[in-house]
Amino acid sequence: MEHVENNSRGAIVSDNQREAGTIVLDPTHASFAPDEGVNDLGSTHFIGIGGAGMSVLAEMLHEQGVEVDGSDREPSAKTERLQGLGITVEFGQRAQNVEGKSTVVYSSAIKPDNPEIVAAYEAGERIVHRSDILALLMNAKRAVTVAGAHGKTTTSSMLSHILVNAGEGGLADPSYAIGGSIQGKDGATLDGGHAGTGAVLVAEADESDGSFAKYHPQIAIITNSEADHLDHYGTQANYRAAFVDHAGHATKAVVMCGDDEGNIAVLRALDPQVAGHTIVYSTRTADELGDMNGATLVRIESESETAESGMEHFTLHIPSGLLGDDERRVPVTLTVPGIHNARNASAAIIAAALLGMDVERAAAAVTSFLGAARRFQVRGTISQVTLVDDYAHHPTEIAALLDAARRRYPQSGIRVIFQPHLFSRTKFFARQFAEALAKADDVIVTGIFPAREKQEDFPDVTPATIVDEARKLAHDPSDDWIRGVEDMQTAAQMTVMRAHHGDVIFTVGAGDITRMDEVILHALEAHRWDCEG
């Protein structure tokens, strides 16, 4: 347990903030004792409060009566929402913003030289990572975490949707902390954070910086353990070891996908006691999976999608002894397409059942789930050209998206504008990105969204990093199917000019490519459609 001390000003200073007089920000270091709660925070300031993961936590603390404020670089829809709730947001990050605060919260995007970090450190204020706040919120709830390289937002959104719409007693009105927005039953966009009155908290467990090691949920869902964030972990082995550790913190059950080879490696590395309360959901049989280390298998059977309908159908085969004495086969229908969503829904249904909900009731509730925002989200159809927006930013996510696109639109030309997210990810997975994008008919790769990284640290990583790999692949048509265009606006206009009636255009990526959707829709309105085809 970390030692904490009171300085001469009475503020709490953690050991991890002192190292030879320098400021150390370690997102993996736990800053709170097990018996501390949100009422011990005092006046709490969020640096970068408009970020997806930060705004959710700020809102949840505010709903629980904590005095919250924050700062950000510029206004956004998130900051407007927070201001509407009565939370003060300052624009521009300055030392005076943290004066008199008890706790200052940062994300992994914040650096030690941030003026608010420096001022909080000099004042002896407690500086904690956003994951410390989430862990604190979990301690008072029946927590379910969702971790994995991809599928986190959709799976946690599905589970939240099930509990919101079908939960009774303590399962009703759950709290949830999701890094994206959710499409409600009526199509309205719901914010990803809510502090409910119920007993359950559903939370994404971000593995990108190792901070999910702090969480001790009742149920840990692991969608996949496919190597990502190697800028932090260094090797695939280190990445998977972090998931082994995370699974070991679950107090009731681990629920993990068996269709991912990374997860199978994690499963076989689990302590037998942990594996003994692990449920594996998979389209594969026990014989195909091989050594399951004592885990229980729930099969995804008879998976299919009605062409062009977007309706996904499958059956969950639940063995006897898991949810009672009887073996059960539970039919499921989804409004969101793709085998990847059948897997996500399976995890959510199983978790809801483990929390105490009737499994058939959970399966019925997920049917009305319309998707997390920016997950195969249809933005509109103009002149018989459909525009779809999706958050996919890992090669496996892009491959799953384009497979689902082929099933939903089997007769259409599939055109993609892809904005890579992070220079490091583009560098590590250039070949895999190329192979995934080859599932489309026409692709433009735009300039890279840097997030927490800087171009000068990766001078050789550009859209051409992916395009050059893609041109080595066999593709039909072989000529001019992929190109790099740095400017998103130019890419959007080019894609519209190349489109034909019946085509589907996808804007893809975790950055700000979604801003091009309005540009594309307006360009489609203005385009002169002089001929069919």
Short mmCIF file of C-alpha atoms in Angstrom, two decimals:
data_model
loop_
_atom_site.label_atom_id
_atom_site.label_comp_id
_atom_site.label_asym_id
_atom_site.label_seq_id
_atom_site.Cartn_x
_atom_site.Cartn_y
_atom_site.Cartn_z
CA MET A 1 0.00 0.00 0.00
CA GLU A 2 1.35 3.41 -0.96
CA HIS A 3 2.34 5.75 1.85
CA VAL A 4 0.63 9.15 1.87
CA GLU A 5 1.68 12.14 3.93
CA ASN A 6 0.30 15.53 4.86
CA ASN A 7 2.50 18.42 3.85
CA SER A 8 2.70 21.73 5.69
CA ARG A 9 -0.40 22.99 3.90
CA GLY A 10 -2.45 20.02 4.99
CA ALA A 11 -2.94 18.58 1.51
CA ILE A 12 -2.37 14.90 0.75
CA VAL A 13 0.76 14.04 -1.23
CA SER A 14 1.25 10.53 -2.66
CA ASP A 15 4.62 8.82 -2.90
CA ASN A 16 4.25 8.39 -6.65
CA GLN A 17 4.23 12.20 -7.00
CA ARG A 18 7.72 12.47 -5.54
CA GLU A 19 10.85 11.17 -7.20
CA ALA A 20 13.95 13.26 -6.63
CA GLY A 21 11.81 16.41 -6.75
CA THR A 22 10.23 15.60 -10.12
CA ILE A 23 6.58 15.03 -10.93
CA VAL A 24 5.76 11.40 -11.70
CA LEU A 25 2.42 10.46 -13.24
CA ASP A 26 1.92 6.71 -13.06
CA PRO A 27 -1.56 5.61 -14.21
CA THR A 28 -0.98 2.08 -12.90
CA HIS A 29 -0.40 3.23 -9.31
CA ALA A 30 -3.42 3.01 -6.97
CA SER A 31 -3.92 6.29 -5.10
CA PHE A 32 -6.72 5.37 -2.68
CA ALA A 33 -6.89 3.08 0.32
CA PRO A 34 -9.52 0.29 0.17
CA ASP A 35 -11.73 2.01 2.76
CA GLU A 36 -11.88 5.36 0.95
CA GLY A 37 -14.96 6.47 -0.98
CA VAL A 38 -16.17 9.36 -3.11
CA ASN A 39 -17.01 11.39 -0.01
CA ASP A 40 -13.27 11.54 0.78
CA LEU A 41 -12.44 13.35 -2.46
CA GLY A 42 -13.33 16.89 -1.47
CA SER A 43 -13.41 19.55 -4.19
CA THR A 44 -12.40 17.70 -7.35
CA HIS A 45 -10.99 19.17 -10.57
CA PHE A 46 -10.76 17.27 -13.89
CA ILE A 47 -8.03 18.27 -16.36
CA GLY A 48 -9.48 17.71 -19.83
CA ILE A 49 -13.00 17.30 -18.48
CA GLY A 50 -14.49 17.17 -21.98
CA GLY A 51 -12.77 13.90 -22.86
CA ALA A 52 -15.06 10.90 -23.30
CA GLY A 53 -13.67 9.01 -20.32
CA MET A 54 -13.36 12.08 -18.10
CA SER A 55 -16.77 13.69 -18.64
CA VAL A 56 -18.52 10.46 -17.67
CA LEU A 57 -16.72 10.30 -14.31
CA ALA A 58 -17.20 14.00 -13.62
CA GLU A 59 -20.93 13.62 -14.18
CA MET A 60 -21.14 10.56 -11.95
CA LEU A 61 -19.33 12.30 -9.10
CA HIS A 62 -21.54 15.36 -9.54
CA GLU A 63 -24.65 13.19 -9.32
CA GLN A 64 -23.32 11.76 -6.05
CA GLY A 65 -22.89 15.21 -4.52
CA VAL A 66 -19.15 15.74 -5.00
CA GLU A 67 -18.09 19.32 -5.76
CA VAL A 68 -16.74 19.00 -9.32
CA ASP A 69 -15.28 21.37 -11.88
CA GLY A 70 -12.80 21.08 -14.71
CA SER A 71 -10.92 22.59 -17.61
CA ASP A 72 -10.48 21.85 -21.30
CA ARG A 73 -8.84 23.35 -24.35
CA GLU A 74 -12.06 24.33 -26.11
CA PRO A 75 -15.85 23.95 -25.88
CA SER A 76 -17.50 20.76 -27.11
CA ALA A 77 -20.80 18.92 -26.86
CA LYS A 78 -19.45 17.20 -23.72
CA THR A 79 -18.49 20.44 -21.99
CA GLU A 80 -21.84 21.99 -22.91
CA ARG A 81 -23.62 19.05 -21.32
CA LEU A 82 -21.55 19.34 -18.14
CA GLN A 83 -22.18 23.07 -17.93
CA GLY A 84 -25.89 22.39 -18.34
CA LEU A 85 -25.70 20.19 -15.23
CA GLY A 86 -24.17 23.04 -13.25
CA ILE A 87 -20.52 21.93 -13.51
CA THR A 88 -18.07 24.80 -14.03
CA VAL A 89 -15.73 24.34 -17.01
CA GLU A 90 -12.81 26.68 -17.68
CA PHE A 91 -11.35 26.85 -21.18
CA GLY A 92 -7.58 26.96 -21.30
CA GLN A 93 -5.44 25.11 -18.76
CA ARG A 94 -3.95 27.48 -16.18
CA ALA A 95 -2.49 27.16 -12.70
CA GLN A 96 -5.29 29.16 -11.06
CA ASN A 97 -7.86 26.57 -12.16
CA VAL A 98 -6.68 24.18 -9.43
CA GLU A 99 -6.37 26.67 -6.58
CA GLY A 100 -8.00 25.33 -3.43
CA LYS A 101 -8.78 21.88 -4.87
CA SER A 102 -8.46 18.75 -2.79
CA THR A 103 -8.19 16.27 -5.67
CA VAL A 104 -7.00 16.80 -9.25
CA VAL A 105 -7.84 14.12 -11.84
CA TYR A 106 -5.80 13.54 -15.00
CA SER A 107 -5.99 11.12 -17.94
CA SER A 108 -3.11 9.43 -19.74
CA ALA A 109 -3.24 12.21 -22.35
CA ILE A 110 -2.02 14.72 -19.73
CA LYS A 111 1.73 15.23 -19.33
CA PRO A 112 3.68 16.09 -16.14
CA ASP A 113 4.48 19.59 -17.42
CA ASN A 114 0.80 20.54 -17.73
CA PRO A 115 0.43 23.84 -15.82
CA GLU A 116 -2.43 22.51 -13.72
CA ILE A 117 -0.44 19.38 -12.78
CA VAL A 118 2.55 21.53 -11.82
CA ALA A 119 0.39 23.87 -9.73
CA ALA A 120 -1.42 21.01 -7.99
CA TYR A 121 1.89 19.32 -7.22
CA GLU A 122 3.41 22.50 -5.79
CA ALA A 123 0.30 23.06 -3.65
CA GLY A 124 0.44 19.50 -2.31
CA GLU A 125 -2.95 18.59 -3.74
CA ARG A 126 -3.77 14.95 -4.37
CA ILE A 127 -3.21 14.07 -8.06
CA VAL A 128 -4.96 10.90 -9.25
CA HIS A 129 -5.53 9.14 -12.56
CA ARG A 130 -9.05 8.80 -13.95
CA SER A 131 -8.88 5.05 -13.29
CA ASP A 132 -8.54 5.78 -9.55
CA ILE A 133 -11.91 7.56 -9.64
CA LEU A 134 -13.52 4.70 -11.55
CA ALA A 135 -12.08 2.15 -9.09
CA LEU A 136 -13.49 4.23 -6.24
CA LEU A 137 -16.94 4.21 -7.83
CA MET A 138 -16.74 0.44 -8.35
CA ASN A 139 -16.10 -0.24 -4.68
CA ALA A 140 -19.64 0.76 -3.73
CA LYS A 141 -21.37 -1.24 -6.51
CA ARG A 142 -21.72 -4.69 -8.06
CA ALA A 143 -19.25 -3.85 -10.79
CA VAL A 144 -18.98 -5.41 -14.24
CA THR A 145 -15.94 -4.39 -16.30
CA VAL A 146 -15.54 -4.85 -20.04
CA ALA A 147 -11.95 -5.06 -21.30
CA GLY A 148 -10.44 -5.93 -24.66
CA ALA A 149 -8.71 -4.45 -27.68
CA HIS A 150 -12.09 -3.93 -29.34
CA GLY A 151 -15.78 -4.42 -28.59
CA LYS A 152 -15.64 -2.72 -25.18
CA THR A 153 -18.03 0.13 -25.90
CA THR A 154 -20.60 -1.99 -27.72
CA THR A 155 -20.56 -4.78 -25.13
CA SER A 156 -20.80 -2.44 -22.14
CA SER A 157 -23.54 -0.49 -23.95
CA MET A 158 -25.47 -3.72 -24.60
CA LEU A 159 -25.27 -4.78 -20.95
CA SER A 160 -26.33 -1.32 -19.79
CA HIS A 161 -29.22 -1.39 -22.26
CA ILE A 162 -30.37 -4.79 -20.96
CA LEU A 163 -30.32 -3.61 -17.35
CA VAL A 164 -31.97 -0.25 -18.11
CA ASN A 165 -34.81 -1.84 -20.07
CA ALA A 166 -35.31 -5.15 -18.27
CA GLY A 167 -33.65 -4.84 -14.86
CA GLU A 168 -35.79 -5.22 -11.75
CA GLY A 169 -34.99 -4.53 -8.10
CA GLY A 170 -31.28 -3.91 -7.64
CA LEU A 171 -30.64 -4.59 -11.34
CA ALA A 172 -32.79 -1.61 -12.40
CA ASP A 173 -31.35 1.87 -13.03
CA PRO A 174 -27.69 0.80 -13.25
CA SER A 175 -24.75 3.17 -13.18
CA TYR A 176 -22.56 3.02 -16.27
CA ALA A 177 -19.31 4.58 -17.41
CA ILE A 178 -18.92 4.02 -21.14
CA GLY A 179 -16.41 5.81 -23.31
CA GLY A 180 -18.92 6.59 -26.04
CA SER A 181 -22.55 7.51 -26.53
CA ILE A 182 -25.43 5.04 -26.92
CA GLN A 183 -28.34 5.07 -29.33
CA GLY A 184 -31.53 4.82 -27.26
CA LYS A 185 -34.56 2.72 -28.20
CA ASP A 186 -36.13 5.72 -29.93
CA GLY A 187 -32.94 6.59 -31.82
CA ALA A 188 -31.98 9.45 -29.49
CA THR A 189 -28.32 9.62 -28.47
CA LEU A 190 -27.74 8.95 -24.77
CA ASP A 191 -24.61 10.02 -22.93
CA GLY A 192 -22.24 7.25 -21.86
CA GLY A 193 -22.27 8.09 -18.18
CA HIS A 194 -25.00 7.74 -15.60
CA ALA A 195 -25.00 7.44 -11.81
CA GLY A 196 -28.04 5.28 -11.17
CA THR A 197 -29.79 4.28 -7.98
CA GLY A 198 -29.37 0.55 -8.64
CA ALA A 199 -26.74 -1.84 -7.33
CA VAL A 200 -24.81 -2.38 -10.58
CA LEU A 201 -22.04 -0.37 -12.25
CA VAL A 202 -21.04 -1.29 -15.82
CA ALA A 203 -17.69 0.15 -16.88
CA GLU A 204 -15.29 -0.03 -19.77
CA ALA A 205 -11.90 -1.14 -18.48
CA ASP A 206 -9.34 0.61 -20.67
CA GLU A 207 -6.23 -1.50 -21.00
CA SER A 208 -4.25 1.00 -23.09
CA ASP A 209 -2.13 2.30 -20.18
CA GLY A 210 -2.28 -0.64 -17.78
CA SER A 211 -4.56 1.20 -15.35
CA PHE A 212 -7.23 -1.53 -15.40
CA ALA A 213 -4.99 -3.44 -12.98
CA LYS A 214 -6.66 -1.36 -10.22
CA TYR A 215 -10.16 -2.73 -10.79
CA HIS A 216 -11.72 -5.50 -8.68
CA PRO A 217 -15.12 -6.15 -10.29
CA GLN A 218 -17.57 -8.91 -9.49
CA ILE A 219 -17.63 -9.86 -13.18
CA ALA A 220 -14.85 -9.21 -15.69
CA ILE A 221 -15.75 -9.48 -19.38
CA ILE A 222 -12.80 -9.85 -21.78
CA THR A 223 -13.86 -9.47 -25.41
CA ASN A 224 -10.43 -10.25 -26.85
CA SER A 225 -6.73 -10.00 -26.07
CA GLU A 226 -5.41 -9.29 -29.53
CA ALA A 227 -2.19 -7.31 -29.25
CA ASP A 228 -2.64 -3.54 -29.22
CA HIS A 229 -1.09 -0.57 -27.42
CA LEU A 230 2.38 -2.00 -27.90
CA ASP A 231 3.71 1.53 -27.35
CA HIS A 232 2.87 0.88 -23.68
CA TYR A 233 3.30 -2.90 -23.33
CA GLY A 234 6.21 -3.46 -25.68
CA THR A 235 5.38 -7.09 -26.48
CA GLN A 236 2.36 -9.26 -27.08
CA ALA A 237 3.36 -11.41 -24.10
CA ASN A 238 3.26 -8.39 -21.77
CA TYR A 239 -0.10 -7.34 -23.17
CA ARG A 240 -1.65 -10.76 -22.52
CA ALA A 241 -0.11 -10.98 -19.07
CA ALA A 242 -1.99 -7.81 -18.15
CA PHE A 243 -5.28 -9.55 -19.01
CA VAL A 244 -4.32 -12.59 -16.94
CA ASP A 245 -3.78 -10.26 -14.00
CA HIS A 246 -7.07 -8.41 -14.64
CA ALA A 247 -9.05 -11.66 -14.79
CA GLY A 248 -7.60 -12.68 -11.44
CA HIS A 249 -9.22 -9.63 -9.81
CA ALA A 250 -12.80 -10.70 -10.62
CA THR A 251 -14.51 -11.84 -7.43
CA LYS A 252 -17.44 -13.74 -8.98
CA ALA A 253 -16.82 -14.66 -12.63
CA VAL A 254 -14.81 -14.02 -15.77
CA VAL A 255 -16.67 -14.00 -19.10
CA MET A 256 -14.44 -14.19 -22.17
CA CYS A 257 -14.67 -14.83 -25.91
CA GLY A 258 -13.19 -18.10 -27.13
CA ASP A 259 -13.03 -17.04 -30.79
CA ASP A 260 -9.94 -14.92 -30.13
CA GLU A 261 -6.55 -16.64 -30.03
CA GLY A 262 -5.23 -14.07 -27.58
CA ASN A 263 -8.04 -14.91 -25.18
CA ILE A 264 -7.32 -18.62 -25.49
CA ALA A 265 -3.71 -17.95 -24.51
CA VAL A 266 -4.94 -15.87 -21.54
CA LEU A 267 -7.41 -18.61 -20.54
CA ARG A 268 -4.70 -21.26 -20.46
CA ALA A 269 -2.47 -18.99 -18.37
CA LEU A 270 -5.12 -18.36 -15.69
CA ASP A 271 -4.74 -19.77 -12.21
CA PRO A 272 -6.96 -22.90 -12.11
CA GLN A 273 -9.12 -21.33 -9.40
CA VAL A 274 -9.81 -18.32 -11.66
CA ALA A 275 -10.40 -20.53 -14.69
CA GLY A 276 -12.87 -22.54 -12.63
CA HIS A 277 -15.25 -19.55 -12.51
CA THR A 278 -14.62 -18.51 -16.12
CA ILE A 279 -17.33 -18.77 -18.81
CA VAL A 280 -16.13 -18.90 -22.41
CA TYR A 281 -18.57 -17.90 -25.17
CA SER A 282 -17.63 -19.09 -28.64
CA THR A 283 -18.85 -20.18 -32.06
CA ARG A 284 -16.41 -23.11 -31.73
CA THR A 285 -16.99 -26.47 -30.08
CA ALA A 286 -15.12 -27.72 -27.03
CA ASP A 287 -13.10 -30.05 -29.27
CA GLU A 288 -12.13 -27.15 -31.52
CA LEU A 289 -11.11 -25.02 -28.54
CA GLY A 290 -8.99 -27.72 -26.96
CA ASP A 291 -7.63 -27.18 -23.44
CA MET A 292 -10.02 -24.82 -21.62
CA ASN A 293 -8.28 -25.04 -18.24
CA GLY A 294 -11.51 -26.03 -16.48
CA ALA A 295 -13.66 -23.16 -17.85
CA THR A 296 -17.32 -23.58 -18.87
CA LEU A 297 -18.34 -23.22 -22.55
CA VAL A 298 -21.44 -21.37 -23.80
CA ARG A 299 -21.84 -22.03 -27.54
CA ILE A 300 -23.03 -19.48 -30.09
CA GLU A 301 -24.99 -21.66 -32.51
CA SER A 302 -26.88 -21.21 -35.78
CA GLU A 303 -25.55 -17.70 -36.36
CA SER A 304 -26.96 -16.00 -39.46
CA GLU A 305 -27.88 -12.61 -40.86
CA THR A 306 -30.80 -11.99 -43.16
CA ALA A 307 -29.26 -10.33 -46.22
CA GLU A 308 -29.87 -6.57 -46.42
CA SER A 309 -32.00 -6.58 -43.25
CA GLY A 310 -29.23 -6.00 -40.73
CA MET A 311 -30.92 -8.51 -38.39
CA GLU A 312 -28.54 -10.92 -36.68
CA HIS A 313 -29.87 -14.29 -35.41
CA PHE A 314 -28.21 -16.92 -33.22
CA THR A 315 -28.84 -19.32 -30.35
CA LEU A 316 -26.98 -19.45 -27.04
CA HIS A 317 -26.43 -23.03 -25.88
CA ILE A 318 -26.05 -22.86 -22.09
CA PRO A 319 -24.88 -26.08 -20.40
CA SER A 320 -26.61 -27.55 -17.39
CA GLY A 321 -25.30 -26.35 -14.06
CA LEU A 322 -24.39 -22.84 -15.16
CA LEU A 323 -27.78 -21.14 -14.75
CA GLY A 324 -29.65 -23.95 -13.05
CA ASP A 325 -29.89 -27.69 -13.46
CA ASP A 326 -31.23 -27.72 -17.01
CA GLU A 327 -29.41 -27.25 -20.31
CA ARG A 328 -30.89 -24.29 -22.20
CA ARG A 329 -30.97 -22.99 -25.77
CA VAL A 330 -31.87 -19.32 -25.89
CA PRO A 331 -32.72 -17.69 -29.27
CA VAL A 332 -31.39 -14.15 -29.80
CA THR A 333 -32.20 -11.59 -32.50
CA LEU A 334 -30.17 -8.39 -32.85
CA THR A 335 -30.93 -5.22 -34.75
CA VAL A 336 -27.20 -4.58 -35.20
CA PRO A 337 -25.43 -6.74 -37.81
CA GLY A 338 -22.35 -8.94 -37.78
CA ILE A 339 -20.95 -12.00 -36.04
CA HIS A 340 -18.84 -9.67 -33.88
CA ASN A 341 -22.08 -8.25 -32.46
CA ALA A 342 -23.38 -11.77 -31.80
CA ARG A 343 -20.27 -12.26 -29.68
CA ASN A 344 -20.70 -8.90 -27.91
CA ALA A 345 -24.35 -9.66 -27.16
CA SER A 346 -23.49 -13.11 -25.84
CA ALA A 347 -21.11 -11.56 -23.29
CA ALA A 348 -23.75 -9.02 -22.21
CA ILE A 349 -26.52 -11.62 -21.88
CA ILE A 350 -24.32 -14.00 -19.88
CA ALA A 351 -23.22 -11.19 -17.54
CA ALA A 352 -26.82 -10.08 -16.99
CA ALA A 353 -27.78 -13.67 -16.17
CA LEU A 354 -24.87 -13.99 -13.72
CA LEU A 355 -26.09 -10.82 -12.02
CA GLY A 356 -29.42 -12.55 -11.47
CA MET A 357 -31.60 -11.67 -14.47
CA ASP A 358 -33.55 -14.40 -16.25
CA VAL A 359 -31.50 -15.24 -19.34
CA GLU A 360 -34.50 -15.23 -21.71
CA ARG A 361 -35.49 -11.80 -20.39
CA ALA A 362 -31.96 -10.52 -21.03
CA ALA A 363 -31.96 -11.97 -24.55
CA ALA A 364 -35.30 -10.34 -25.35
CA ALA A 365 -34.11 -6.96 -24.06
CA VAL A 366 -31.02 -6.84 -26.26
CA THR A 367 -33.16 -7.04 -29.42
CA SER A 368 -34.08 -3.35 -29.11
CA PHE A 369 -30.43 -2.26 -28.85
CA LEU A 370 -29.72 0.07 -31.79
CA GLY A 371 -25.98 0.27 -31.28
CA ALA A 372 -23.40 2.40 -29.59
CA ALA A 373 -22.94 5.70 -31.35
CA ARG A 374 -20.48 5.47 -34.25
CA ARG A 375 -20.84 1.68 -34.46
CA PHE A 376 -22.25 0.90 -37.93
CA GLN A 377 -24.34 4.06 -37.54
CA VAL A 378 -26.26 4.91 -40.70
CA ARG A 379 -26.08 8.68 -41.17
CA GLY A 380 -28.35 8.95 -44.18
CA THR A 381 -29.09 7.93 -47.78
CA ILE A 382 -29.04 10.50 -50.60
CA SER A 383 -29.34 9.72 -54.31
CA GLN A 384 -29.26 6.01 -53.44
CA VAL A 385 -25.84 6.38 -51.76
CA THR A 386 -25.82 5.38 -48.08
CA LEU A 387 -23.40 6.87 -45.55
CA VAL A 388 -22.32 4.82 -42.51
CA ASP A 389 -20.04 5.99 -39.68
CA ASP A 390 -17.97 3.60 -37.56
CA TYR A 391 -15.38 3.90 -34.78
CA ALA A 392 -13.27 0.93 -35.95
CA HIS A 393 -9.58 1.74 -35.48
CA HIS A 394 -7.86 -1.66 -35.14
CA PRO A 395 -7.35 -4.01 -38.12
CA THR A 396 -9.59 -6.71 -36.65
CA GLU A 397 -12.36 -4.16 -36.06
CA ILE A 398 -12.11 -2.93 -39.64
CA ALA A 399 -12.22 -6.48 -41.00
CA ALA A 400 -15.32 -7.24 -38.90
CA LEU A 401 -16.96 -3.99 -40.03
CA LEU A 402 -16.38 -4.71 -43.71
CA ASP A 403 -17.52 -8.33 -43.37
CA ALA A 404 -20.74 -7.02 -41.80
CA ALA A 405 -21.02 -4.45 -44.61
CA ARG A 406 -20.84 -7.20 -47.25
CA ARG A 407 -23.61 -9.10 -45.53
CA ARG A 408 -25.81 -6.04 -45.04
CA TYR A 409 -25.19 -4.63 -48.54
CA PRO A 410 -24.29 -7.64 -50.75
CA GLN A 411 -24.94 -5.86 -54.06
CA SER A 412 -23.29 -2.53 -53.19
CA GLY A 413 -19.93 -1.01 -53.85
CA ILE A 414 -18.19 -0.44 -50.51
CA ARG A 415 -16.16 2.80 -50.29
CA VAL A 416 -14.10 3.64 -47.20
CA ILE A 417 -12.49 6.81 -45.88
CA PHE A 418 -10.19 5.64 -43.10
CA GLN A 419 -8.46 7.93 -40.63
CA PRO A 420 -5.75 5.98 -38.77
CA HIS A 421 -5.61 6.60 -35.00
CA LEU A 422 -2.11 6.95 -33.48
CA PHE A 423 1.18 6.92 -35.35
CA SER A 424 2.42 3.99 -33.25
CA ARG A 425 -0.59 1.81 -34.10
CA THR A 426 -0.22 2.66 -37.79
CA LYS A 427 3.45 1.69 -37.67
CA PHE A 428 2.93 -1.58 -35.77
CA PHE A 429 -0.06 -2.79 -37.82
CA ALA A 430 0.41 -1.30 -41.31
CA ARG A 431 0.26 -4.69 -43.03
CA GLN A 432 -2.79 -5.79 -41.03
CA PHE A 433 -4.60 -2.52 -41.80
CA ALA A 434 -3.90 -3.06 -45.50
CA GLU A 435 -5.28 -6.61 -45.41
CA ALA A 436 -8.45 -5.49 -43.59
CA LEU A 437 -9.08 -2.53 -45.92
CA ALA A 438 -8.68 -4.83 -48.94
CA LYS A 439 -12.18 -6.12 -48.10
CA ALA A 440 -13.52 -2.81 -49.50
CA ASP A 441 -13.80 -1.81 -53.16
CA ASP A 442 -12.41 1.70 -52.86
CA VAL A 443 -10.34 3.22 -50.01
CA ILE A 444 -8.85 6.57 -49.10
CA VAL A 445 -6.48 6.71 -46.12
CA THR A 446 -6.36 10.19 -44.59
CA GLY A 447 -3.87 11.93 -42.34
CA ILE A 448 -3.30 10.22 -38.99
CA PHE A 449 -5.17 11.37 -35.87
CA PRO A 450 -2.34 11.87 -33.34
CA ALA A 451 -4.29 11.76 -30.03
CA ARG A 452 -1.54 11.71 -27.38
CA GLU A 453 1.33 11.30 -29.89
CA LYS A 454 3.38 13.74 -32.00
CA GLN A 455 4.23 13.51 -35.70
CA GLU A 456 7.86 14.48 -35.05
CA ASP A 457 8.31 11.30 -33.01
CA PHE A 458 7.19 9.23 -36.02
CA PRO A 459 8.53 11.17 -39.03
CA ASP A 460 8.22 8.23 -41.44
CA VAL A 461 4.63 7.28 -40.54
CA THR A 462 2.07 8.75 -42.96
CA PRO A 463 -1.00 7.52 -44.89
CA ALA A 464 1.50 6.01 -47.35
CA THR A 465 2.64 3.62 -44.59
CA ILE A 466 -0.62 1.72 -45.07
CA VAL A 467 -1.11 2.46 -48.77
CA ASP A 468 2.31 1.08 -49.72
CA GLU A 469 1.55 -2.18 -47.88
CA ALA A 470 -1.88 -2.40 -49.51
CA ARG A 471 -0.51 -2.10 -53.03
CA LYS A 472 1.51 -5.27 -52.45
CA LEU A 473 -1.75 -7.22 -52.05
CA ALA A 474 -3.83 -8.91 -54.71
CA HIS A 475 -7.01 -6.91 -55.15
CA ASP A 476 -9.83 -6.78 -57.69
CA PRO A 477 -9.88 -4.27 -59.27
CA SER A 478 -6.10 -4.15 -59.07
CA ASP A 479 -5.62 -0.53 -60.16
CA ASP A 480 -6.20 2.56 -58.04
CA TRP A 481 -8.32 0.93 -55.31
CA ILE A 482 -6.47 2.68 -52.48
CA ARG A 483 -4.77 6.05 -52.14
CA GLY A 484 -3.55 8.36 -49.42
CA VAL A 485 -5.04 11.84 -49.12
CA GLU A 486 -3.82 13.85 -46.14
CA ASP A 487 -6.75 16.28 -45.98
CA MET A 488 -10.06 14.77 -44.80
CA GLN A 489 -12.17 17.36 -46.63
CA THR A 490 -10.49 16.54 -49.93
CA ALA A 491 -10.92 12.83 -49.25
CA ALA A 492 -14.64 13.30 -48.59
CA GLN A 493 -15.16 15.25 -51.83
CA MET A 494 -13.15 12.71 -53.85
CA THR A 495 -15.18 9.80 -52.49
CA VAL A 496 -18.48 11.45 -53.41
CA MET A 497 -17.23 12.16 -56.94
CA ARG A 498 -16.28 8.49 -57.36
CA ALA A 499 -19.53 7.12 -55.92
CA HIS A 500 -22.30 5.46 -57.94
CA HIS A 501 -25.95 4.85 -57.21
CA GLY A 502 -26.28 1.97 -54.73
CA ASP A 503 -22.86 2.47 -53.17
CA VAL A 504 -22.22 2.63 -49.42
CA ILE A 505 -19.64 5.09 -48.06
CA PHE A 506 -18.05 4.35 -44.67
CA THR A 507 -16.23 6.96 -42.56
CA VAL A 508 -13.99 4.89 -40.30
CA GLY A 509 -11.71 5.70 -37.37
CA ALA A 510 -11.55 6.73 -33.72
CA GLY A 511 -10.47 10.33 -34.35
CA ASP A 512 -12.48 13.19 -35.84
CA ILE A 513 -13.29 11.61 -39.21
CA THR A 514 -16.94 11.64 -38.13
CA ARG A 515 -16.91 15.41 -38.81
CA MET A 516 -16.82 14.56 -42.52
CA ASP A 517 -20.29 12.98 -42.44
CA GLU A 518 -22.04 16.34 -42.86
CA VAL A 519 -19.57 17.26 -45.60
CA ILE A 520 -20.34 14.04 -47.47
CA LEU A 521 -24.10 14.37 -47.10
CA HIS A 522 -24.01 17.95 -48.39
CA ALA A 523 -21.75 16.91 -51.28
CA LEU A 524 -24.15 14.10 -52.18
CA GLU A 525 -27.00 16.62 -52.23
CA ALA A 526 -25.05 18.90 -54.57
CA HIS A 527 -23.60 16.20 -56.84
CA ARG A 528 -25.08 16.03 -60.35
CA TRP A 529 -26.23 12.46 -60.91
CA ASP A 530 -26.37 12.43 -64.68
CA CYS A 531 -26.41 8.69 -65.16
CA GLU A 532 -27.04 5.45 -63.34
CA GLY A 533 -24.33 3.00 -62.35
#
